[in-house]
Tab-separated table of C-alpha atoms and ligand atoms in Angstrom:
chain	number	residue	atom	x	y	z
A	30	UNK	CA	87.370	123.830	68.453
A	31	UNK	CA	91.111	123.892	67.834
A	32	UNK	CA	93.185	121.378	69.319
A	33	UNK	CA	96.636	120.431	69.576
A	34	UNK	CA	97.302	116.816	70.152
A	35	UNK	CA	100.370	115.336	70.635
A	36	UNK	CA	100.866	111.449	69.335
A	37	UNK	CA	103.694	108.987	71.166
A	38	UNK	CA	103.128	105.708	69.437
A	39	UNK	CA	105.856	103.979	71.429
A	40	UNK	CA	107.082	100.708	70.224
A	41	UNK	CA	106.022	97.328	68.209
A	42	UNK	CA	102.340	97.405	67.486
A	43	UNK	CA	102.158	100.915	69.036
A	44	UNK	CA	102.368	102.612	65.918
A	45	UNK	CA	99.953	100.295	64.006
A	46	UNK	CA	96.881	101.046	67.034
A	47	UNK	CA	98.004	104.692	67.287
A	48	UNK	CA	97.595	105.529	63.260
A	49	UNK	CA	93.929	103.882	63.779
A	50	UNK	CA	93.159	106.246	66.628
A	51	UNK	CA	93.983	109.338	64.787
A	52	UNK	CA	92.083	107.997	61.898
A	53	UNK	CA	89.016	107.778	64.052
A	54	UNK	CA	89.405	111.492	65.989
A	55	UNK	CA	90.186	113.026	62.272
A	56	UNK	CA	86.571	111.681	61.348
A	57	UNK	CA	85.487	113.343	64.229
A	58	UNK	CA	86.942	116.520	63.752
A	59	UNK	CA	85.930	116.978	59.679
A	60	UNK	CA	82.226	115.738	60.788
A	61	UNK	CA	81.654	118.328	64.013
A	62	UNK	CA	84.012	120.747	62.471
A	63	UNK	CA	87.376	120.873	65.120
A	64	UNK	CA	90.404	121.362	63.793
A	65	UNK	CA	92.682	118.866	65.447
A	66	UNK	CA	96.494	119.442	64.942
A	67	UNK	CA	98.486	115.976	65.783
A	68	UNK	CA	102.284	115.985	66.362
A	69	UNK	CA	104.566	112.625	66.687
A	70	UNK	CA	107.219	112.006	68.895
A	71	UNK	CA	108.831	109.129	69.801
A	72	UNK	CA	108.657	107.519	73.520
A	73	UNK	CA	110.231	104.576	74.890
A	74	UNK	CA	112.525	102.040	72.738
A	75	UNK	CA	111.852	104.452	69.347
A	76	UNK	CA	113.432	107.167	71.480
A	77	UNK	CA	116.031	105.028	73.024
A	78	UNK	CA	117.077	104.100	68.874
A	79	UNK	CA	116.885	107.451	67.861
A	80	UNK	CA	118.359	109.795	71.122
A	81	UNK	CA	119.578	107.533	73.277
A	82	UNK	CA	117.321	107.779	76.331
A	83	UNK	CA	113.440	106.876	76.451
A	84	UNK	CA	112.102	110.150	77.135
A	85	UNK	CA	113.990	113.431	75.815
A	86	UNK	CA	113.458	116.680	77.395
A	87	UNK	CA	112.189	117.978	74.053
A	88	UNK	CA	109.454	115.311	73.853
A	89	UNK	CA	108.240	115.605	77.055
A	90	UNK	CA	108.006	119.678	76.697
A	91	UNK	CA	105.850	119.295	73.439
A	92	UNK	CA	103.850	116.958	75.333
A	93	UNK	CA	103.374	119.554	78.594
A	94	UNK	CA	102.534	122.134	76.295
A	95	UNK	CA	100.041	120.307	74.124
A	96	UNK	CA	96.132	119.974	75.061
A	97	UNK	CA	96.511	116.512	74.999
A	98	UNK	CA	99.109	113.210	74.908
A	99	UNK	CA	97.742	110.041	72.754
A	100	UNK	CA	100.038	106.653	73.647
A	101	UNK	CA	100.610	103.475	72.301
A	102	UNK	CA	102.644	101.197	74.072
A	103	UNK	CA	106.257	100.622	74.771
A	104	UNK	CA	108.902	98.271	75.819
A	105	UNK	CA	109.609	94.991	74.061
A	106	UNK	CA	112.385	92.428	73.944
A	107	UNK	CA	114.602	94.577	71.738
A	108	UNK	CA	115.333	96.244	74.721
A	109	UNK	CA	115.418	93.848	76.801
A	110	UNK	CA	119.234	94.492	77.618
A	111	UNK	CA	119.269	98.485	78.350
A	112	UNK	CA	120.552	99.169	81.362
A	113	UNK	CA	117.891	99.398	84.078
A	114	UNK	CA	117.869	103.724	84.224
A	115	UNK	CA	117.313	103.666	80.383
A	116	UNK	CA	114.624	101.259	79.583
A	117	UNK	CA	111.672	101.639	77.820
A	118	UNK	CA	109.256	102.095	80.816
A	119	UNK	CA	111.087	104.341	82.432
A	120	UNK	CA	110.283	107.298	79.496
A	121	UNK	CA	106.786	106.467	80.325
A	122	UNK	CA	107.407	106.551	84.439
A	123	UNK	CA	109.132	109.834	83.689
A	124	UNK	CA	106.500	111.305	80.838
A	125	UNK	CA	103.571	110.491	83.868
A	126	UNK	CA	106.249	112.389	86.339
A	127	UNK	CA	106.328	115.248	84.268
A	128	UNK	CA	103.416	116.096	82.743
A	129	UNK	CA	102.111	115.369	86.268
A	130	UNK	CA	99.237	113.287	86.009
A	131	UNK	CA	98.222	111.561	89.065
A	132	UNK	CA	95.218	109.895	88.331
A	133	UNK	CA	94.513	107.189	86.314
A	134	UNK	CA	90.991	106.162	85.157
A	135	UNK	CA	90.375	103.290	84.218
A	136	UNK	CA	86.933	102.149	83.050
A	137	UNK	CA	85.605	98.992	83.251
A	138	UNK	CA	83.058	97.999	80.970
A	139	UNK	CA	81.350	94.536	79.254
A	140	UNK	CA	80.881	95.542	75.870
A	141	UNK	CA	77.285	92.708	75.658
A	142	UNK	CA	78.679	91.696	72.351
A	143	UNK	CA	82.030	90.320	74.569
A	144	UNK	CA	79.992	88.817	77.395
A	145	UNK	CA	81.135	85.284	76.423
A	146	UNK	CA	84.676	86.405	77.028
A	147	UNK	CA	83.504	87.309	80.558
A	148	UNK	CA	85.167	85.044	83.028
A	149	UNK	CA	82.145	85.717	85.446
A	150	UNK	CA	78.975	83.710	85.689
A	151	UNK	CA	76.503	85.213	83.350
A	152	UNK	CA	74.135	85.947	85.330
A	153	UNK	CA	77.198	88.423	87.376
A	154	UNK	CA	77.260	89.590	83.557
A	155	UNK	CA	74.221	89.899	82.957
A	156	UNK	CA	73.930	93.249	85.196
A	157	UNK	CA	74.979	96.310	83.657
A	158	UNK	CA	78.675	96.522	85.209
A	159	UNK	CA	80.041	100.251	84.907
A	160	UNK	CA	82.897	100.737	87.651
A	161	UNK	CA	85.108	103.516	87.435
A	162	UNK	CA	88.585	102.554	88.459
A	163	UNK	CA	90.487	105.771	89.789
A	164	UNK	CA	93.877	104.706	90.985
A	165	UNK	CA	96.652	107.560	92.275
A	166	UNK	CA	100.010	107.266	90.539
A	167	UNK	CA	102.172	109.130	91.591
A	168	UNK	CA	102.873	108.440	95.184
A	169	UNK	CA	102.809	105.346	97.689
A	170	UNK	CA	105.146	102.297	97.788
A	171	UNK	CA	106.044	102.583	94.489
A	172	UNK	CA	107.901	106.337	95.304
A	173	UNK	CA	108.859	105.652	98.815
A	174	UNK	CA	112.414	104.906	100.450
A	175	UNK	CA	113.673	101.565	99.780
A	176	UNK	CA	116.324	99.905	101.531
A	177	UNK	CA	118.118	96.575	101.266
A	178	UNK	CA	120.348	95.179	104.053
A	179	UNK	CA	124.120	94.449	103.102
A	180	UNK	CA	123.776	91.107	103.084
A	181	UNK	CA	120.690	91.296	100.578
A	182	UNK	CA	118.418	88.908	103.107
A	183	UNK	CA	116.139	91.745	104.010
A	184	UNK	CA	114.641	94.874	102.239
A	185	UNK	CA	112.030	97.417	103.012
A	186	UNK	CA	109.803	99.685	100.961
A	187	UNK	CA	107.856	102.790	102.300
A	188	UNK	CA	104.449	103.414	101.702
A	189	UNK	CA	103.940	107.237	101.951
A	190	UNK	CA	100.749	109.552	101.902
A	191	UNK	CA	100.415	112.969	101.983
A	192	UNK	CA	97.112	114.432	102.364
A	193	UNK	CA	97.450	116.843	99.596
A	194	UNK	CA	98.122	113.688	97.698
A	195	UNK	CA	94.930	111.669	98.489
A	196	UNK	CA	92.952	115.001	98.580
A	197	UNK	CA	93.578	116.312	94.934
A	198	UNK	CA	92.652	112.183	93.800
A	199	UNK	CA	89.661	111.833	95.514
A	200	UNK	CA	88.542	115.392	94.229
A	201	UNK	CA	88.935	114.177	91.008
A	202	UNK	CA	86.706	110.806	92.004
A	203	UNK	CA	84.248	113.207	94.072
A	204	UNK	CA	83.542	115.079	90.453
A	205	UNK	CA	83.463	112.137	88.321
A	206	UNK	CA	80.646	110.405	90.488
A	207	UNK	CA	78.868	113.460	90.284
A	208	UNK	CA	79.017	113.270	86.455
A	209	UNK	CA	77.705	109.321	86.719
A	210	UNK	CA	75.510	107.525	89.508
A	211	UNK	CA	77.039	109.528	92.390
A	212	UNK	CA	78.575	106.946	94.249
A	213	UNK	CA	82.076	106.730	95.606
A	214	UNK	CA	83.828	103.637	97.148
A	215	UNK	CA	87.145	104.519	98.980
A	216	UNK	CA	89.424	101.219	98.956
A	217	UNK	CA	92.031	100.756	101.742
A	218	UNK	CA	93.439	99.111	104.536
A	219	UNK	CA	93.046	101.473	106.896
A	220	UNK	CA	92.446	98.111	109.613
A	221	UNK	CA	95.901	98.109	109.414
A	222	UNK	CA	98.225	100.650	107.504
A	223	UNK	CA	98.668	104.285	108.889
A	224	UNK	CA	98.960	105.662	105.427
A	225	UNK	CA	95.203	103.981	104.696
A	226	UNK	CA	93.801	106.086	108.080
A	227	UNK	CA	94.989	109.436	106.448
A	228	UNK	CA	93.217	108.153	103.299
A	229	UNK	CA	90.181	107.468	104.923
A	230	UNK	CA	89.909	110.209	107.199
A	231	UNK	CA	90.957	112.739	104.188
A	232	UNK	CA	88.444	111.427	102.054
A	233	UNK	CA	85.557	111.544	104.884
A	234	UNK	CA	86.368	115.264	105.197
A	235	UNK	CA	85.989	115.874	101.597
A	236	UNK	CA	82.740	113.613	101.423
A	237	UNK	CA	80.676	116.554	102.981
A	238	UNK	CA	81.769	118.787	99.756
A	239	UNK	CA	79.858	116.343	98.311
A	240	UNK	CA	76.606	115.534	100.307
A	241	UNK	CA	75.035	113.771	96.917
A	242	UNK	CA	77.428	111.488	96.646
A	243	UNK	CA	76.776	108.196	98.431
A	244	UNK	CA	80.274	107.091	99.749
A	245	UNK	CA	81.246	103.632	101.436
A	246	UNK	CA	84.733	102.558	102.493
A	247	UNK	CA	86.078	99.062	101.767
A	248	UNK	CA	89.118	97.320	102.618
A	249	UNK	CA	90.890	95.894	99.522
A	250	UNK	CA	91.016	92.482	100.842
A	251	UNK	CA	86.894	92.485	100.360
A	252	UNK	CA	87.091	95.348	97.149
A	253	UNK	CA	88.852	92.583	95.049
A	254	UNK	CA	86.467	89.872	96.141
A	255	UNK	CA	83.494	92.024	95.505
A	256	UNK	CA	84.308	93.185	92.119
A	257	UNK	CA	83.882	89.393	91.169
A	258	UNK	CA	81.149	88.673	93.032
A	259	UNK	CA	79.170	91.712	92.619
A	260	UNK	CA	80.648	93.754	90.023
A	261	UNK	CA	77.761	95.980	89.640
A	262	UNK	CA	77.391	97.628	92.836
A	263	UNK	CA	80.180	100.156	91.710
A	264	UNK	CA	80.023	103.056	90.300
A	265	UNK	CA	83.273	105.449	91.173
A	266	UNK	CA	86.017	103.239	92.895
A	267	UNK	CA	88.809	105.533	94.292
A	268	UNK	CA	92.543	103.655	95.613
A	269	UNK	CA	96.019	104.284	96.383
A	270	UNK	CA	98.912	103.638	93.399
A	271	UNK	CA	99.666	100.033	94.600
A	272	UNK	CA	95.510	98.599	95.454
A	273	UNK	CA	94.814	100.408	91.977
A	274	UNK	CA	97.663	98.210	90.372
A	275	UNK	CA	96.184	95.013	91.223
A	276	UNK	CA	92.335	96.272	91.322
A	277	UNK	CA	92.399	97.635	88.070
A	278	UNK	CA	94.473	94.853	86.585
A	279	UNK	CA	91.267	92.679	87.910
A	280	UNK	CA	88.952	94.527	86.435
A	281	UNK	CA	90.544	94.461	82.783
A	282	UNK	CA	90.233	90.340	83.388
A	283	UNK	CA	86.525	90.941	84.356
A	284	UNK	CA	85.991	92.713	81.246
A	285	UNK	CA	87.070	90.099	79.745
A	286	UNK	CA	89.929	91.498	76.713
A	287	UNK	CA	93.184	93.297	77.105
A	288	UNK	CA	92.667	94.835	73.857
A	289	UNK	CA	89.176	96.258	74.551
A	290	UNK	CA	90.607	98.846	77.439
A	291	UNK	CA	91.058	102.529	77.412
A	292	UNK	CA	92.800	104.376	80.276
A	293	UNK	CA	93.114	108.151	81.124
A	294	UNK	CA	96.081	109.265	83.034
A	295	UNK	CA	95.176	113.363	84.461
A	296	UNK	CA	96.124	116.339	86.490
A	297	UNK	CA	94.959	119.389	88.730
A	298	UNK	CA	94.106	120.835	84.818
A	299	UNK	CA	92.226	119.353	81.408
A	300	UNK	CA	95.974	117.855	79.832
A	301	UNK	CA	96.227	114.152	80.009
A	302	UNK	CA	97.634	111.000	78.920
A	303	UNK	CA	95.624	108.855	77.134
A	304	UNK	CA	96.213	105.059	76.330
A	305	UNK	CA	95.243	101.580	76.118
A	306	UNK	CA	96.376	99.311	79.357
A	307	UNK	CA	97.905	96.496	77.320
A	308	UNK	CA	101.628	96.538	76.349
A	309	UNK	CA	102.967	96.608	72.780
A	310	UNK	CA	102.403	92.417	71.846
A	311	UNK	CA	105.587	92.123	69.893
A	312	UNK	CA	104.380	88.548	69.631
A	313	UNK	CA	101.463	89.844	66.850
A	314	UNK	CA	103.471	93.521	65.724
A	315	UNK	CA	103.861	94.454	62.133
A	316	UNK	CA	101.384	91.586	61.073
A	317	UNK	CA	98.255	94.125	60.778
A	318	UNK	CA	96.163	92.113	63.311
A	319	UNK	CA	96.338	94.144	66.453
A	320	UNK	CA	93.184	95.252	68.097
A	321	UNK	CA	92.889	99.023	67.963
A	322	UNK	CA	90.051	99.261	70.132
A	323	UNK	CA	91.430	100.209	73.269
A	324	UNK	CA	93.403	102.961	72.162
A	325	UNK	CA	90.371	104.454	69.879
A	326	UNK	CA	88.372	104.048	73.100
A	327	UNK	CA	91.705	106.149	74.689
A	328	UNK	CA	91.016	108.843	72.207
A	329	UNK	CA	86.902	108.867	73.610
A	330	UNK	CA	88.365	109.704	76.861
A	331	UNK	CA	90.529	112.330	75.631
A	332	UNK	CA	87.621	113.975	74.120
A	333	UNK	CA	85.772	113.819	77.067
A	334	UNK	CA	88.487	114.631	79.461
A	335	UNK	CA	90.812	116.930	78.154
A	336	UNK	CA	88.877	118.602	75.232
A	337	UNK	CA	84.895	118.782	76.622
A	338	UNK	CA	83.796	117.485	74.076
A	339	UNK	CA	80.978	114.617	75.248
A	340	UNK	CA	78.914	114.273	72.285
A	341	UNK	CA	81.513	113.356	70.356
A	342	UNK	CA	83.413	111.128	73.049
A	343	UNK	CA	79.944	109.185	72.910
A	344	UNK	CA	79.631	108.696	69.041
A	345	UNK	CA	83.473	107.182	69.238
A	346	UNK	CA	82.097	104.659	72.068
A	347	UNK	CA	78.553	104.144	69.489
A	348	UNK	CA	80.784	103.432	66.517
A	349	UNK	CA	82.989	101.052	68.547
A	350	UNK	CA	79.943	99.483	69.620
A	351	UNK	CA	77.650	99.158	66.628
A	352	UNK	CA	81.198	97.814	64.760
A	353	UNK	CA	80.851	95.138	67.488
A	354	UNK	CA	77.067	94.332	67.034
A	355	UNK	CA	77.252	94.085	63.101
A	356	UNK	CA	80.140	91.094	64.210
A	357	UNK	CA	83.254	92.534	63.498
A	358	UNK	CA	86.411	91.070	65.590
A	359	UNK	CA	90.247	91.259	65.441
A	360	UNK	CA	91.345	87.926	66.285
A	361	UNK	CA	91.845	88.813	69.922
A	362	UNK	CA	88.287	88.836	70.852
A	363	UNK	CA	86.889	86.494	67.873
A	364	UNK	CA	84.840	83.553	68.128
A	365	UNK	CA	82.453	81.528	66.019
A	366	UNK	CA	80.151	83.570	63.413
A	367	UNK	CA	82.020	86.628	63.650
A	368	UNK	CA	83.923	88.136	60.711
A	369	UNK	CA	87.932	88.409	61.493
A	370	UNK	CA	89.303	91.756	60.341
A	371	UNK	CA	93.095	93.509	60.861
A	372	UNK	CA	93.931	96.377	62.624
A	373	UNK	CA	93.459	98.716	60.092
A	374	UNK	CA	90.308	97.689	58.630
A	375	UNK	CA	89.028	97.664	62.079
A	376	UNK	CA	89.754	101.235	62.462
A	377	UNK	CA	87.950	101.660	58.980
A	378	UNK	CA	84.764	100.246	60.131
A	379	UNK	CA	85.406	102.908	63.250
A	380	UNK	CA	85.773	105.676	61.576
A	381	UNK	CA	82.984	105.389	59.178
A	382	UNK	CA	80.615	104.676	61.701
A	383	UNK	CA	81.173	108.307	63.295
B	22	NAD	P1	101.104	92.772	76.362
B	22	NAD	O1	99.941	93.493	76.892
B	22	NAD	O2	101.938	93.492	75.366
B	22	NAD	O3	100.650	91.391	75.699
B	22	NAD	C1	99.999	90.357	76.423
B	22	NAD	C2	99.225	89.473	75.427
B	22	NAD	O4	98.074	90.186	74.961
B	22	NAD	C3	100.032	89.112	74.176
B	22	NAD	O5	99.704	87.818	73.764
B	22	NAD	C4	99.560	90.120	73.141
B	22	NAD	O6	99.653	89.656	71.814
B	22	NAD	C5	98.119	90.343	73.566
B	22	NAD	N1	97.688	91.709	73.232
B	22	NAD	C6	98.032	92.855	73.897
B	22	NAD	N2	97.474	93.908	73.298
B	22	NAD	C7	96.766	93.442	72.255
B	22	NAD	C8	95.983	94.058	71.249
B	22	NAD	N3	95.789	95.382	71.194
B	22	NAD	N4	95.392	93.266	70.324
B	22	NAD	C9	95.559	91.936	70.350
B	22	NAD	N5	96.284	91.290	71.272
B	22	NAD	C10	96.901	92.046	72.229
B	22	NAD	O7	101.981	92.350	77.620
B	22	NAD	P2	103.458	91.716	77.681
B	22	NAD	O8	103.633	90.742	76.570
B	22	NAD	O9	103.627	91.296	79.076
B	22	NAD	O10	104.428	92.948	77.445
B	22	NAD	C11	105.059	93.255	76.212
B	22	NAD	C12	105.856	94.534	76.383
B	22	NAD	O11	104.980	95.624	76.658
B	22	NAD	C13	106.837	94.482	77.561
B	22	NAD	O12	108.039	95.099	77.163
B	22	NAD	C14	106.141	95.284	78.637
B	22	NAD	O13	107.073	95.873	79.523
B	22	NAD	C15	105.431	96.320	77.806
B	22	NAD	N6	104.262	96.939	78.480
B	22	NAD	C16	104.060	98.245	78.227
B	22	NAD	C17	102.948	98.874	78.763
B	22	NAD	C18	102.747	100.319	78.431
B	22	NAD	O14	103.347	100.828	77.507
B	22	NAD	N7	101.880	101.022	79.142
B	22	NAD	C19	102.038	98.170	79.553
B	22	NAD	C20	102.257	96.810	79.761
B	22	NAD	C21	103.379	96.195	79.219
């Protein structure tokens, strides 16, 4: 297969996990024979240095016309005095606008090796935990109408749904489960918030597509208590933009490293934005000792996702894993016994491993 990948390392140690990634998926490509073509552009504080603005229209056109968008990270104190319309974050608010990705997956996953750095009891741990975070990101309070009085004692911010909006998100969820243990759980607050009715009601309709799928409906209240408490009844969890900020933001702490987490960012088609959740450290950049992990576990999901390509997603996530068994660790996730290695050796040990 011939694919065209576009590369945005972004800012501080961005660059440094990025060049790992690509390391990893050009192993992949010379051992199943693909042909992968990458392109770099820069996103965030490298584009606001270079052009200006975080996100030229140039950028984001290679990036929409590309079969698929590898990220790093941006933001970062140099910055830290742009003007609010030109920071960092907003290239990658307006990058998600425009390529039009609305749903971000977010797996969460205990790698065994990690377990200690669990925060749950072991014996939570000790059950395989596989939950599927799928939050919507492109709508709800975050987009609505905001208003703040003139004296600045009171504000408001709207929480809008359409049901186009939850419909083509929980398709997306419907599928996945399909793909995995074919269960869905819808998370709202539908006791309460109009917007959550339409979500639940929309996704009840849909649920008879899907007659194999076993869904339940939670209320996010009990969702975030039950992720802790029993982590492993989940397979596909489906949310609004705002519940899926905090819920998957829980679920990176339950799997216990920053470092360790891919995400998937898609649309109605196969293009989407892959990267890891964590932001670009400046505290460790440029020192070689980032952990690359999540973002080579980004490029699994972009196989899977965007190019079809299982087997090979699966022998990124078998490398990353046997890596882990034979006891290498960047210092992020290192404890006694283990043997420390940098960012770039730890891509190494990836990439001969495929
Ligand atoms: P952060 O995720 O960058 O760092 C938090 C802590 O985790 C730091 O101690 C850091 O050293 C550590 N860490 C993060 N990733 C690591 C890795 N791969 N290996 C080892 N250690 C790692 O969060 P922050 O410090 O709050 O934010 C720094 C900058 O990143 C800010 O400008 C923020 O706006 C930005 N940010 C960007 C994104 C993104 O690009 N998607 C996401 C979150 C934060």
């Amino acid at each position: 297969m011939q694919a065209h990948i576009v590369t945005l390392p972004g800012d501080y140690i961005g660059p440094e996990i990025v060049a790992q990634a690509v390391k990893v998926l050009e192993k992949v490509a010379a051992k199943y024979g693909h042909s992968f073509a990458f392109e770099e552009y820069a996103l965030g504080g490298a584009s606001i240095d270079r052009y200006g603005v975080p996100l030229t229209d140039e950028t984001l056109a290679k990036c929409n016309a590309a079969d698929a968008v590898l990220m790093g990270s941006v933001g970062g104190p140099k910055w830290d005095g742009v003007e609010p319309a030109r920071r960092p974050e907003k290239g990658l608010l307006a990058l998600r606008k425009g390529m039009q990705v609305f749903a971000n997956l977010r797996p969460c996953t205990i790698h065994p090796q990690l377990a200690a750095a669990c925060p749950l009891r072991p014996d939570i741990v000790a059950q395989p935990i596989d939950v599927m975070i799928l939050r919507e990101l492109t709508g709800d309070i975050y987009f609505g109408k905001r208003w703040r009085s003139e004296d600045r004692k009171a504000a408001t911010d709207e929480m809008a749904y359409s049901e186009m909006e939850v419909e083509r998100l929980a398709r997306i969820g419907f599928e996945m489960a399909m793909k995995r243990r074919k269960k869905l759980c819808s998370v709202d607050k539908a006791n309460v918030l109009e917007c959550s009715r339409l979500w639940r009601e929309t996704v009840a309709r849909l649920a008879k597509e899907y007659p194999e799928v076993e869904v339940t409906y939670m209320y996010v209240d009990n969702a975030a208590m039950q992720l802790i408490l029993r982590p492993a009844q989940f397979d596909v969890m489906i949310t609004g933009n705002l519940f899926g900020d905090i819920l998957s933001d829980e679920s990176a702490a339950i799997a216990g490293s920053l470092g360790m987490m891919p995400s998937a960012s898609l649309g109605s088609g196969t293009r989407g934005l892959y990267e890891p959740i964590h932001g670009s450290a400046p505290d460790i950049a440029g020192r070689d000792i980032a952990n690359p992990l999540g973002t080579i576990l980004s490029g699994a999901l972009l196989l899977r996702h965007s190019l079809g390509l299982e087997a090979e997603a699966a022998a990124i996530e078998r490398a990353v894993s046997q890596v882990l068994d034979e006891g290498y660790r960047t210092g992020d996730i290192f404890s006694e016994g283990c043997t420390r290695v940098g960012c770039t050796q730890m891509g190494d040990l990836v990439a001969e491993r495929i």
